[in-house]
N, C-alpha and C. Protein backbone atom coordinates (compact mmCIF):
# COMPACT_ATOMS: atom_id res chain seq x y z
N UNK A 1 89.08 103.50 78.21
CA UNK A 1 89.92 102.34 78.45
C UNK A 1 89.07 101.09 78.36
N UNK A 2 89.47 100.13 77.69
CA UNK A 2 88.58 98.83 77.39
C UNK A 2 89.70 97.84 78.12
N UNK A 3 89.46 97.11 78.95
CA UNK A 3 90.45 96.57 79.91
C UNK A 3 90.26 95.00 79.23
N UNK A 4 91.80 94.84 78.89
CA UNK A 4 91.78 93.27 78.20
C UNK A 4 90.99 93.08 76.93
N UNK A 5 91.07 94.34 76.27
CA UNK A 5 89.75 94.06 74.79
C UNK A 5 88.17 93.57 75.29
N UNK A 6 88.20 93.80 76.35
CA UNK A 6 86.60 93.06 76.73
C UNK A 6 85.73 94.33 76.78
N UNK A 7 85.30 95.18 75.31
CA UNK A 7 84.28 95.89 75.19
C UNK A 7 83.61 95.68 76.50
N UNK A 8 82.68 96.97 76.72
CA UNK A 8 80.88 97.06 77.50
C UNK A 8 81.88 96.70 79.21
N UNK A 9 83.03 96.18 79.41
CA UNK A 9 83.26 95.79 80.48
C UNK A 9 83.93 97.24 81.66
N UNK A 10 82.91 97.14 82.70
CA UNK A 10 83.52 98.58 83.46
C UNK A 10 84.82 98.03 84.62
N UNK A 11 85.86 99.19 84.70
CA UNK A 11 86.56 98.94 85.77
C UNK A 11 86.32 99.95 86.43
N UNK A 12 87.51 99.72 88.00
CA UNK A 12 87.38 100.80 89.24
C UNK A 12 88.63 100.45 89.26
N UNK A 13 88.75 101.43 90.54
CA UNK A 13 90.23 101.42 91.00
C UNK A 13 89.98 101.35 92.64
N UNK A 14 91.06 100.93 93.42
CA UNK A 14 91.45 100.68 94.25
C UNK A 14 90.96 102.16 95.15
N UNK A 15 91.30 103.13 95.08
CA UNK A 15 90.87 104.40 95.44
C UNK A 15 89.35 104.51 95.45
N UNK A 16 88.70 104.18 94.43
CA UNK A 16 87.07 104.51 94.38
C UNK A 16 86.42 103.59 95.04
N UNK A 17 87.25 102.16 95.24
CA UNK A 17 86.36 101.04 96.15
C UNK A 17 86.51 100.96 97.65
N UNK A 18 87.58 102.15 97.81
CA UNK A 18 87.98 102.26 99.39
C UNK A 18 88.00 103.04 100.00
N UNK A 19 87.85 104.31 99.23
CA UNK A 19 88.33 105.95 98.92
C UNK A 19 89.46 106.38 100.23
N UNK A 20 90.06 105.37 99.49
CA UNK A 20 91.98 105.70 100.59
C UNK A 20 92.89 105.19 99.46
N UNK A 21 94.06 106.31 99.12
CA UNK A 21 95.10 105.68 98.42
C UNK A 21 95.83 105.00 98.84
N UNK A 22 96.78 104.12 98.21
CA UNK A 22 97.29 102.91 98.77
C UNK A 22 98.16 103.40 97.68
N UNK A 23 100.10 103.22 98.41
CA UNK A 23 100.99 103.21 97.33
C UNK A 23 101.61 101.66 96.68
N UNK A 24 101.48 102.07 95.66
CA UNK A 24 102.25 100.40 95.14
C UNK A 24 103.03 99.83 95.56
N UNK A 25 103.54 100.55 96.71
CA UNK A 25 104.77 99.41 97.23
C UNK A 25 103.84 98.92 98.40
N UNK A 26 102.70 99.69 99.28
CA UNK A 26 102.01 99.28 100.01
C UNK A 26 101.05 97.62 99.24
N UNK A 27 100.51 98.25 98.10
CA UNK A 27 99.82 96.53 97.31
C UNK A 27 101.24 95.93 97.33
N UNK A 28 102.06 95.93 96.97
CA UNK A 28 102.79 94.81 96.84
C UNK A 28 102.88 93.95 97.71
N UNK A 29 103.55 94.68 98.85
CA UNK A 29 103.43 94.38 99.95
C UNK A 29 102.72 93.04 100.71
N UNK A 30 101.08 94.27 100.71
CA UNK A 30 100.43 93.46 100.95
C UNK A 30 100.17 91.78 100.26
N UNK A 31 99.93 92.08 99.35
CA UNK A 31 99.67 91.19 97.39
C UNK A 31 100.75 89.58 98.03
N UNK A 32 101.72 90.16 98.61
CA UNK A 32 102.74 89.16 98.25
C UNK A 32 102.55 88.25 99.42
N UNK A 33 102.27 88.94 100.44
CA UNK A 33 101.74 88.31 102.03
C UNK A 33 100.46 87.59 101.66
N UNK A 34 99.67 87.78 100.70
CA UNK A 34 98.20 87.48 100.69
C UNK A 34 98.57 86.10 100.06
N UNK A 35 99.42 86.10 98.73
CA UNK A 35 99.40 85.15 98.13
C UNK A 35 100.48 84.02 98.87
N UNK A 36 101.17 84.71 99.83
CA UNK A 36 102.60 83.45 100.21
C UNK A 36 101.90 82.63 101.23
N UNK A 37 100.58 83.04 101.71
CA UNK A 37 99.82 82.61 102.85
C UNK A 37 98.69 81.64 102.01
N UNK A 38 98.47 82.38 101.19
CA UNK A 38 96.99 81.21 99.99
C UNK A 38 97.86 79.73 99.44
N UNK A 39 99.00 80.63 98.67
CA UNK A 39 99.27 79.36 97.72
C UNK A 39 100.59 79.08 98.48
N UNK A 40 100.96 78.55 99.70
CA UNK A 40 102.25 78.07 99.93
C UNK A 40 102.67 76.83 99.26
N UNK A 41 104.20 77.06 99.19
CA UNK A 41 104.87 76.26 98.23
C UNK A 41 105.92 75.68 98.96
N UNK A 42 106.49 74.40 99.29
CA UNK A 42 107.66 73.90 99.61
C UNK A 42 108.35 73.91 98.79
N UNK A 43 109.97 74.21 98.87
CA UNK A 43 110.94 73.79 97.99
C UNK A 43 111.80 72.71 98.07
């Protein structure tokens, strides 16, 4: 797997940097709390 065409470039996964699975609805989850707290937005 060459991630984004960027030859020589290594990835990981979420599992190997934590060695605990996490289900995608758990990142979302989280992901969405992380970012509504960083980048808040008024409407």
């Amino acid at each position: 797997l060459i991630p984004c065409g960027l030859d020589g470039v290594e990835i990981t996964s979420v599992l190997k940097e934590t060695g605990k699975h996490h289900s995608m609805n758990e990142v979302k989850k989280n992901l969405s709390h992380l970012l509504i707290n960083r980048f808040p937005i008024q409407a």
